[in-house]
Tab-separated table of C-alpha atoms and ligand atoms in Angstrom:
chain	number	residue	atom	x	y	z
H	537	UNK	CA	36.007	22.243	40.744
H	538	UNK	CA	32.996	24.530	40.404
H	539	UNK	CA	33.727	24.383	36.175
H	540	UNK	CA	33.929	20.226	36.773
H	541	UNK	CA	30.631	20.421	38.357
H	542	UNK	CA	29.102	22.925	35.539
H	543	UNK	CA	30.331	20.577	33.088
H	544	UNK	CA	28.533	17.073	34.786
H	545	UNK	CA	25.545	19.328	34.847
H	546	UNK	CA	25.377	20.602	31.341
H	547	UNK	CA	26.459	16.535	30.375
H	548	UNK	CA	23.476	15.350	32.297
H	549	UNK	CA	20.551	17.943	31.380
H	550	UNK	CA	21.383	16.975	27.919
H	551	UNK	CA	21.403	13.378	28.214
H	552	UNK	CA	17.493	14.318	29.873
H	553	UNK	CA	16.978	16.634	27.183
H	554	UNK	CA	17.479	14.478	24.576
H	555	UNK	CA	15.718	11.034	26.074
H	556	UNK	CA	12.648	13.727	26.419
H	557	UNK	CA	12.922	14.687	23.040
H	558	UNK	CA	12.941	10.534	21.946
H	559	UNK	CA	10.437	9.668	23.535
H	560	UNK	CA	8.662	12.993	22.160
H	561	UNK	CA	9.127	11.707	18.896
H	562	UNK	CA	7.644	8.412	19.464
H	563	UNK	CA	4.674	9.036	20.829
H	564	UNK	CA	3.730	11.929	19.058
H	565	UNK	CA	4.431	11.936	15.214
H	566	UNK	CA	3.065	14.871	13.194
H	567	UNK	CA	3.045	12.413	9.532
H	568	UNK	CA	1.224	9.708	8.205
H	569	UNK	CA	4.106	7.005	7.085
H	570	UNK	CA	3.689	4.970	4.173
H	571	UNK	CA	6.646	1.989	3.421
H	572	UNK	CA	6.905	0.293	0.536
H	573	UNK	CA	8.471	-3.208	1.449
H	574	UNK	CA	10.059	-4.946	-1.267
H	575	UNK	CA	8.562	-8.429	-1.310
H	576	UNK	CA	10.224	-9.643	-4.778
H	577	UNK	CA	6.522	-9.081	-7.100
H	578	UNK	CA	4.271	-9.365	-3.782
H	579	UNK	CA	2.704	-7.009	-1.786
H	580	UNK	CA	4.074	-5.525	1.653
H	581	UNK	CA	2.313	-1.886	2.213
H	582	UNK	CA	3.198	-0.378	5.924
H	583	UNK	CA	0.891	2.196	7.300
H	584	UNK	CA	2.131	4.005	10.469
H	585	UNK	CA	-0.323	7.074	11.271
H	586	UNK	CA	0.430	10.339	13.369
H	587	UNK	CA	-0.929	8.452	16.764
H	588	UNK	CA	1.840	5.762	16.062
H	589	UNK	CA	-1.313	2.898	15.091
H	590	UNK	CA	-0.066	0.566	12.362
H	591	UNK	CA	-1.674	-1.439	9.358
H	592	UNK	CA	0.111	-3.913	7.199
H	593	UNK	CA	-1.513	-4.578	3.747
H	594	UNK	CA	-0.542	-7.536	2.475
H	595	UNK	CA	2.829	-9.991	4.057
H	596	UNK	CA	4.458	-11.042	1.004
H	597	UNK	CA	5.001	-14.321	0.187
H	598	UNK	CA	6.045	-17.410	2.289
H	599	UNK	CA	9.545	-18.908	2.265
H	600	UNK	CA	12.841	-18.006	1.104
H	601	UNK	CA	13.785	-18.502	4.809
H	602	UNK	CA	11.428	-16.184	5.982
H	603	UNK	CA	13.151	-13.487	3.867
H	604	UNK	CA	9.718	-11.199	3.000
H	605	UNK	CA	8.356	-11.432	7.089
H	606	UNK	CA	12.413	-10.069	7.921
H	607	UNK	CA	11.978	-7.550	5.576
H	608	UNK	CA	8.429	-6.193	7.081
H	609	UNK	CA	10.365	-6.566	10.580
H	610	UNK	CA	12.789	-4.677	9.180
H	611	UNK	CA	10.505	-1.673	7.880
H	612	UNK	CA	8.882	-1.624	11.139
H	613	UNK	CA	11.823	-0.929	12.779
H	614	UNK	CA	12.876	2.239	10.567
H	615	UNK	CA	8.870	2.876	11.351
H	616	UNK	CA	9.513	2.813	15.111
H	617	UNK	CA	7.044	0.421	15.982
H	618	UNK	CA	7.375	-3.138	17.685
H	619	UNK	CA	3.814	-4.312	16.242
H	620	UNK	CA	0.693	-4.486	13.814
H	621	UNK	CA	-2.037	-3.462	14.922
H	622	UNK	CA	-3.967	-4.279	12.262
H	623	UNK	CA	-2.940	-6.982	9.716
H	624	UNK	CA	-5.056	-6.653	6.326
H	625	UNK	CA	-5.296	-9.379	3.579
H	626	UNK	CA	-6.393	-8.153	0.458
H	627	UNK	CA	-7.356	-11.401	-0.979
H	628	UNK	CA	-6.074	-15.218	-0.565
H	629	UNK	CA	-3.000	-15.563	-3.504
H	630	UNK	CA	0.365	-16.333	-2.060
H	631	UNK	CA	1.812	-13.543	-2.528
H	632	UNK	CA	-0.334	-11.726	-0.449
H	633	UNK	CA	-1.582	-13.950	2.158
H	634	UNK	CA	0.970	-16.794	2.124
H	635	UNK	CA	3.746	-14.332	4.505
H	636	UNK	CA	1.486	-14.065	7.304
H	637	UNK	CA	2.328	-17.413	9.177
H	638	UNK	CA	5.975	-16.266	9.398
H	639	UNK	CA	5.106	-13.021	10.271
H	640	UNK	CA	2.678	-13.660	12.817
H	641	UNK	CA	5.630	-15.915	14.469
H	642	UNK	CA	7.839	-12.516	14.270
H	643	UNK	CA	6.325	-9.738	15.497
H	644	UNK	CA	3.296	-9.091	17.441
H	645	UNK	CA	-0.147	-8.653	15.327
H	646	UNK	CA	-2.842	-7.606	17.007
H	647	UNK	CA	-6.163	-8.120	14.441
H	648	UNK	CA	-6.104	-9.813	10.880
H	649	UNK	CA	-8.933	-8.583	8.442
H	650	UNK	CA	-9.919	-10.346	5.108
H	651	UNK	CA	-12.991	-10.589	2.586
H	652	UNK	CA	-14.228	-13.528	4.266
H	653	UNK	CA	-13.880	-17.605	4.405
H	654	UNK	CA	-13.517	-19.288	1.379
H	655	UNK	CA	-13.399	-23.124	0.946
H	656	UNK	CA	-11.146	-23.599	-2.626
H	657	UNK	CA	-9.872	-21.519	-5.048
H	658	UNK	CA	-10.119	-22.772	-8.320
H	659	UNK	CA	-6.798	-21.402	-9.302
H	660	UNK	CA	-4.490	-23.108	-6.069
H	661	UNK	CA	-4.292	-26.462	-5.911
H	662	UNK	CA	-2.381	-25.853	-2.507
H	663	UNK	CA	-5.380	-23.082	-1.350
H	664	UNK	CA	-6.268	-26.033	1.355
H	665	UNK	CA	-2.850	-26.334	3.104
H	666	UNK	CA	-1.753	-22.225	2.695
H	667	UNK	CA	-5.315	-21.771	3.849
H	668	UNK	CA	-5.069	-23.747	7.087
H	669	UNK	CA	-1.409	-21.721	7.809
H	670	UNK	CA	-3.066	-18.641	7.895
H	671	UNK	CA	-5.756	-19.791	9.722
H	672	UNK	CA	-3.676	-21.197	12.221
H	673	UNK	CA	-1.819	-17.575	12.269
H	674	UNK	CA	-5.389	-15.813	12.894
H	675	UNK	CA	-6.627	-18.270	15.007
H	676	UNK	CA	-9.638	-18.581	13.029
H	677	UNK	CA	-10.634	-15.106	14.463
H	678	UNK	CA	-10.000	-12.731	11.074
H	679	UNK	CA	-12.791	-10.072	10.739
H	680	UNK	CA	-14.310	-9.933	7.354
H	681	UNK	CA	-14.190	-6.528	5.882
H	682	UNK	CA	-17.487	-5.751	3.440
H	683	UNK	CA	-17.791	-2.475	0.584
H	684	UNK	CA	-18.329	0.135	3.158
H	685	UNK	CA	-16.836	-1.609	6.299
H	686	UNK	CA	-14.208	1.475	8.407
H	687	UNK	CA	-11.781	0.617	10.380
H	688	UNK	CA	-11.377	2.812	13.212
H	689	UNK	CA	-8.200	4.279	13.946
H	690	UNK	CA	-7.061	6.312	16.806
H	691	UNK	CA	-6.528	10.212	16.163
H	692	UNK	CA	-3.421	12.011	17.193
H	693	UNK	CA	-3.683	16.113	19.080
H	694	UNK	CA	-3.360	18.474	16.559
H	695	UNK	CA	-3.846	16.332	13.729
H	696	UNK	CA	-6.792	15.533	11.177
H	697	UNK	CA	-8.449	11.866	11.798
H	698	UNK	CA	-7.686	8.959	9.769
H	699	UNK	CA	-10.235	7.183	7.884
H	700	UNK	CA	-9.482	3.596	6.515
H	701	UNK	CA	-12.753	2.372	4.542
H	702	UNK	CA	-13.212	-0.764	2.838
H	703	UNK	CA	-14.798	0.452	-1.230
H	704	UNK	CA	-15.000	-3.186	-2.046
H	705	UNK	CA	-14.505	-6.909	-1.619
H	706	UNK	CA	-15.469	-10.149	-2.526
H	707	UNK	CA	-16.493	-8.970	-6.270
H	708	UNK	CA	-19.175	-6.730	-4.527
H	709	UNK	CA	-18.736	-2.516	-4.425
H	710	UNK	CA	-20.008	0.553	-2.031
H	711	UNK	CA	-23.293	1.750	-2.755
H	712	UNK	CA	-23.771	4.671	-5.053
H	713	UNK	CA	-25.316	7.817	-4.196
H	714	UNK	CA	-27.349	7.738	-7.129
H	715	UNK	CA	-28.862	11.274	-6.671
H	716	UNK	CA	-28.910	13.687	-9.358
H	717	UNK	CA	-25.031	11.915	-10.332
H	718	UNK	CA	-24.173	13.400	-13.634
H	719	UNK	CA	-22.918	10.057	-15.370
H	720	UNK	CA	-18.480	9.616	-15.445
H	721	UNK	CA	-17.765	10.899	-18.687
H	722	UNK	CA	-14.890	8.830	-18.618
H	723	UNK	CA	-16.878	5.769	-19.822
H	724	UNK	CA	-18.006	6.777	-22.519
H	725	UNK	CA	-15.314	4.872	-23.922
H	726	UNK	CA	-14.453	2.683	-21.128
H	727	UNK	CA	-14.655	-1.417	-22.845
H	728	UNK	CA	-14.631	-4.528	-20.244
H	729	UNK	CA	-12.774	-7.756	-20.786
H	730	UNK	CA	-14.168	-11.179	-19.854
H	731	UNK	CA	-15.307	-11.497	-16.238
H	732	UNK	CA	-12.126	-12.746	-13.861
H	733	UNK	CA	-13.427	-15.664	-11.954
H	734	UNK	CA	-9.995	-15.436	-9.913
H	735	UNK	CA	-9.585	-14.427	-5.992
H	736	UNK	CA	-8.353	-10.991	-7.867
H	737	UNK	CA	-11.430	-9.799	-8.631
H	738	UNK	CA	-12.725	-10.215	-4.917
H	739	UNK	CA	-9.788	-8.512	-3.603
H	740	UNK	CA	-9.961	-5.864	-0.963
H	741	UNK	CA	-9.963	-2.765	-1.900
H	742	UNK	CA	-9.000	0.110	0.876
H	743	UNK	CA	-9.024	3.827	0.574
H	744	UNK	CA	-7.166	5.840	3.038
H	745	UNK	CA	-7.848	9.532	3.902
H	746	UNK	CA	-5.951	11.981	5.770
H	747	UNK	CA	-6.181	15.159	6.224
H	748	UNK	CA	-7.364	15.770	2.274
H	749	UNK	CA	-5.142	13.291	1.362
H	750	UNK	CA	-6.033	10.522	-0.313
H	751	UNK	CA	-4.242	7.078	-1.167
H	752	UNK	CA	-5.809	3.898	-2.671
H	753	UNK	CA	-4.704	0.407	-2.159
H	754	UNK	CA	-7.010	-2.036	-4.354
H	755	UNK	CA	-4.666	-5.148	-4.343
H	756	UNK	CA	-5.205	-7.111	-7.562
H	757	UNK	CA	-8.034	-5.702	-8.011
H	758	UNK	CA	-8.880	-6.547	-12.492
H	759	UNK	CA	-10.696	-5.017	-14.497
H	760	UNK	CA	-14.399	-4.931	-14.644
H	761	UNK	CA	-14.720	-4.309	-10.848
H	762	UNK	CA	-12.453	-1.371	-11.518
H	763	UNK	CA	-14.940	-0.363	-14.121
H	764	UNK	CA	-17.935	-0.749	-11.595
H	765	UNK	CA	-16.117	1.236	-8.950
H	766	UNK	CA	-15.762	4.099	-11.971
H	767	UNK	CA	-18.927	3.623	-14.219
H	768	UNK	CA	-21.079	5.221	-14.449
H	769	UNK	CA	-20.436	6.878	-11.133
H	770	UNK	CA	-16.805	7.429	-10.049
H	771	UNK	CA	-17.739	6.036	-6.083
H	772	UNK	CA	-13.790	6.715	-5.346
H	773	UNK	CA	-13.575	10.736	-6.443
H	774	UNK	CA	-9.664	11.969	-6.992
H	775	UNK	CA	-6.399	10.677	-4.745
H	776	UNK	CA	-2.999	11.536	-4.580
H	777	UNK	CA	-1.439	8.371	-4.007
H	778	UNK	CA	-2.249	5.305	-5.961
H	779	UNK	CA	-0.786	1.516	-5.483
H	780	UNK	CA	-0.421	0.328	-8.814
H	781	UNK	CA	-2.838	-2.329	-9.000
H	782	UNK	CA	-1.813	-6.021	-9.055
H	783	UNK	CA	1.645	-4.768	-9.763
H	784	UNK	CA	1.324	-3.080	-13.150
H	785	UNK	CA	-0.370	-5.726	-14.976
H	786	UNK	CA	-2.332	-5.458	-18.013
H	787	UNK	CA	-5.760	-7.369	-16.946
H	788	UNK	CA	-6.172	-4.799	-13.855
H	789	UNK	CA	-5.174	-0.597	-14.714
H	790	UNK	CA	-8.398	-0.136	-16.363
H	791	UNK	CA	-7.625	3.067	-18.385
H	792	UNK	CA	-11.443	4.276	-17.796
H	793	UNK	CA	-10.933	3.745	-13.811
H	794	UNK	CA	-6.970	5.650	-14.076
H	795	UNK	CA	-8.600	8.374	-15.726
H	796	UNK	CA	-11.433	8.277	-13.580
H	797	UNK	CA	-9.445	8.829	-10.321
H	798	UNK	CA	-6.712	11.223	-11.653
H	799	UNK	CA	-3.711	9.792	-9.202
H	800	UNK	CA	-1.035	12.415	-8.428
H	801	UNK	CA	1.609	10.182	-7.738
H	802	UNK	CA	1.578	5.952	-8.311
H	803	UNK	CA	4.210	3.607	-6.937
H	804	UNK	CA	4.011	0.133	-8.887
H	805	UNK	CA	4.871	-2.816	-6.392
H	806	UNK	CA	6.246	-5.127	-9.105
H	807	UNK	CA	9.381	-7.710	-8.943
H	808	UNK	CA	11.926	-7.685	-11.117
H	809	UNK	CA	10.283	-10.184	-13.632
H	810	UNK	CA	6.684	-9.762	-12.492
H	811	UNK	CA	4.262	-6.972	-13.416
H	812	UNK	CA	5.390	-3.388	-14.681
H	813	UNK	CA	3.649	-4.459	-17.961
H	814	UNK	CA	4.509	-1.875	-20.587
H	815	UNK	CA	1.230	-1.518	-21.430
H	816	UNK	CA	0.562	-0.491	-17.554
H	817	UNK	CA	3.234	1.918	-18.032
H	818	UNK	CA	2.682	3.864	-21.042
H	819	UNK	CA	-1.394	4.152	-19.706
H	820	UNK	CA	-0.179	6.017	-16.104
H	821	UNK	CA	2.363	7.805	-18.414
H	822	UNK	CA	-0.414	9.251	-20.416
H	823	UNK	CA	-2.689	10.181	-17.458
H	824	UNK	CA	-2.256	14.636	-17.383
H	825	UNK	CA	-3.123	13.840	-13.563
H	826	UNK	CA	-0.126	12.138	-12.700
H	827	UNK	CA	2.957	13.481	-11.819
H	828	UNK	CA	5.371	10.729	-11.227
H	829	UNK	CA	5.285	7.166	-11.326
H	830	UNK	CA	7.947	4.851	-8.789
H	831	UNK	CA	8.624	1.359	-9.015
H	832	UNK	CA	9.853	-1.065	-6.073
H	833	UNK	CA	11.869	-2.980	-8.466
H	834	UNK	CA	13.113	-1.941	-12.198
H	835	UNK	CA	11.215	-4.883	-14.432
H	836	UNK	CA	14.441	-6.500	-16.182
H	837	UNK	CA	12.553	-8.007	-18.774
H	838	UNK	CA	11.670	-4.406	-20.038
H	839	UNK	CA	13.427	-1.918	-21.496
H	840	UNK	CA	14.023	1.162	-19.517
H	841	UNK	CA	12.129	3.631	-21.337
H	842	UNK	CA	9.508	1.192	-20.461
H	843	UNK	CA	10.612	1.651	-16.805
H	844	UNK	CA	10.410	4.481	-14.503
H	845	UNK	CA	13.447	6.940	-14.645
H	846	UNK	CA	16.513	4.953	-12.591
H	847	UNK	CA	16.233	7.241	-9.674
H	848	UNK	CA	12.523	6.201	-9.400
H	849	UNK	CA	13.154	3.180	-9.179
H	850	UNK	CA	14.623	1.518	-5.826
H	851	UNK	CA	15.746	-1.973	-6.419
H	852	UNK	CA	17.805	-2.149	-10.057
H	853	UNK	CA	18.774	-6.001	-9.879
H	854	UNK	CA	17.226	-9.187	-9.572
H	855	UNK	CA	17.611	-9.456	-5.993
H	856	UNK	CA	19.467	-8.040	-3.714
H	857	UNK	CA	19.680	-8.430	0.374
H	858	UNK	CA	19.432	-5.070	0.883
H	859	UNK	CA	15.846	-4.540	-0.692
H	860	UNK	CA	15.227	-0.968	-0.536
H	861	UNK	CA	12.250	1.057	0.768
H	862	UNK	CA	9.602	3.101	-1.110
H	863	UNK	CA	8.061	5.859	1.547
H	864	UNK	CA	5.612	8.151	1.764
H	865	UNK	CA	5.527	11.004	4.445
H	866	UNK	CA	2.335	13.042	4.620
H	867	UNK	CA	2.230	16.599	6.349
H	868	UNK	CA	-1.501	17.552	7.035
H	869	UNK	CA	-0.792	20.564	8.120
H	870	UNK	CA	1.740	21.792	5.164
H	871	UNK	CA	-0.779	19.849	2.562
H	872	UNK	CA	2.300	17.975	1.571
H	873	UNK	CA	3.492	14.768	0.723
H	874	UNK	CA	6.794	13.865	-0.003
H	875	UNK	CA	7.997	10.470	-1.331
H	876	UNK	CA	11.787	9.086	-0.760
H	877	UNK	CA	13.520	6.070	-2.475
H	878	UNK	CA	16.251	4.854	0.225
H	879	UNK	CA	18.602	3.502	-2.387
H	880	UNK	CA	19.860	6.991	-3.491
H	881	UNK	CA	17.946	9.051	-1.505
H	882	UNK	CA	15.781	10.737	-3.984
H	883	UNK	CA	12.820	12.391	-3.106
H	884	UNK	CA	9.729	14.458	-4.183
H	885	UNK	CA	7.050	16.365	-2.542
H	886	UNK	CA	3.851	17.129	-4.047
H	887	UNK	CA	0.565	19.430	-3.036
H	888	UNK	CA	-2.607	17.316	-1.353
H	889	UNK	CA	-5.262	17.818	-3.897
Z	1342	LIG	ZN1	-0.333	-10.158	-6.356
């Protein structure tokens, strides 16, 4: 009887230990998450910090019976959280803004950020309509995010703060210093192309620090606001992590700018026939910063020494259901970050700068 009794005991205390430790787990994360959603050549980046606060760049596109909002829903879930707390648009093309509707009908968000109204877009016949949808989603109560514009996040015990900070948007950058600034030696060289008159060029662009680490998100950001944010003052300094801008294209990567910011570590956000330009490629390839480069989707159209190595890479077809994850797990306290592609498991971790 008494060894019955012993053994209901030990059953229960570690049914309580474990709900404890749970709930522990929950509340009080010790990393700064980063997922990379795969939203078939859009853009889906998760943030989840160390106090458990959440920020979705980007929703993918619309359609496809609601496949890209499912697979955010679905990354939150691994994530541990049941909503976004805040929802940032990097500019107004489909594949960025046009998934927020559905999402907003899924899961819970709780502020939506953008560069502002607009009334057309040259380049959408259908900006009116797609416009009005997200709208609707935001309840026309968006916040516009300026160059310089924080956002404040909450900070978890025992861990540095995170700082989100808007560098630019709208086609307009932060202000310069402009005291004693040695100019970027990288421009001596730097050329521009012809100006983009596209929503690209006024997309958001959002640096994230935490903890000495550093990771930049500039959307579709092209090239001569790249230049500006470089030349003849580099206004960004060095990060660790860099989004691939507009998903490896050609008319954004400015080599001047790569060089400029020396990324670590770049994860390209491409589809399987959209972005991952070669050119793209071979100019991260040839930065001495970077360390590895690691695609969402293999580009098909390429060939694969034009690719990242296989195991860097986490979706190999055209499309597939299962549409594996990209993420990013930052230890302050170590000075590490360590990034994992869920399709084979395959993971690196690298020194904060
Ligand atoms: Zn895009």
């Amino acid at each position: 009887m008494k060894i019955l009794l012993l053994l209901c005991l030990s059953v229960v205390l570690i049914g309580v230990a474990s709900l404890s430790f749970a709930k522990q787990s929950r509340s009080e994360r010790r990393t700064l998450d980063i997922y990379y959603v795969d939203v078939e050549g859009g853009a889906a980046t998760l943030i989840v910090t160390p106090a458990g606060e959440s920020i979705l760049v980007d929703a993918g596109w619309p359609g496809f019976d609601g496949r890209d909002a499912k697979r955010i829903a679905k990354a939150m879930k691994v994530a541990g959280i049941d909503a976004i707390d805040h929802m940032i648009v990097t500019h107004y093309h489909t594949d960025h803004y046009g998934g927020v509707p559905e999402l907003a009908k899924l899961v819970k968000v709780n502020r939506f950020y953008d560069h502002g109204p607009m009334s057309a877009l040259d380049e959408d016949k259908d900006f009116a309509t797609k416009y009005a949808a997200y709208q609707a989603a935001t309840r026309g109560k968006s916040i516009t995010l300026k160059p310089g514009s924080t956002i404040k996040l909450k900070r978890a015990s025992g861990t540095p703060p995170v700082e989100l900070r808007c560098l630019a948007a709208r086609a307009d950058i932060i202000f310069g210093k402009h005291e004693n600034v040695a100019s970027n030696p990288e421009c001596l060289e730097a050329t521009l192309k012809p100006d983009d008159k596209s929503d690209n060029a006024r997309s958001v662009v959002l640096l994230l620090r935490y903890g000495g680490f550093d990771f930049l998100d500039t959307g579709d950001l092209t090239w001569n606001i790249e230049h500006r944010l470089v030349c003849p003052e580099n206004l960004i300094g060095e990060i660790d992590l860099y989004q691939v801008a507009h998903h490896g294209m050609n008319i954004s990567n400015n080599q001047a700018f790569l060089r400029s910011v020396k990324p670590a570590v770049a994860i390209m956000n491409n589809g399987a026939r959209k972005g991952g330009h070669p050119d793209a490629v071979k100019w991260l390839r040839e930065l001495p910063s970077l360390k590895d480069l690691w695609q969402v989707h293999r580009n098909i159209a390429t060939t694969r020494e034009q690719n990242a190595p296989e195991e860097f890479i986490a979706n190999l077809d055209q499309e597939n259901d299962e549409a594996h994850l990209i993420r990013v797990s930052v230890e302050a306290v170590k000075r590490t970050f360590t990034v994992v592609n869920d399709r084979n498991g395959k993971s690196n971790t690298y020194q904060i700068k």
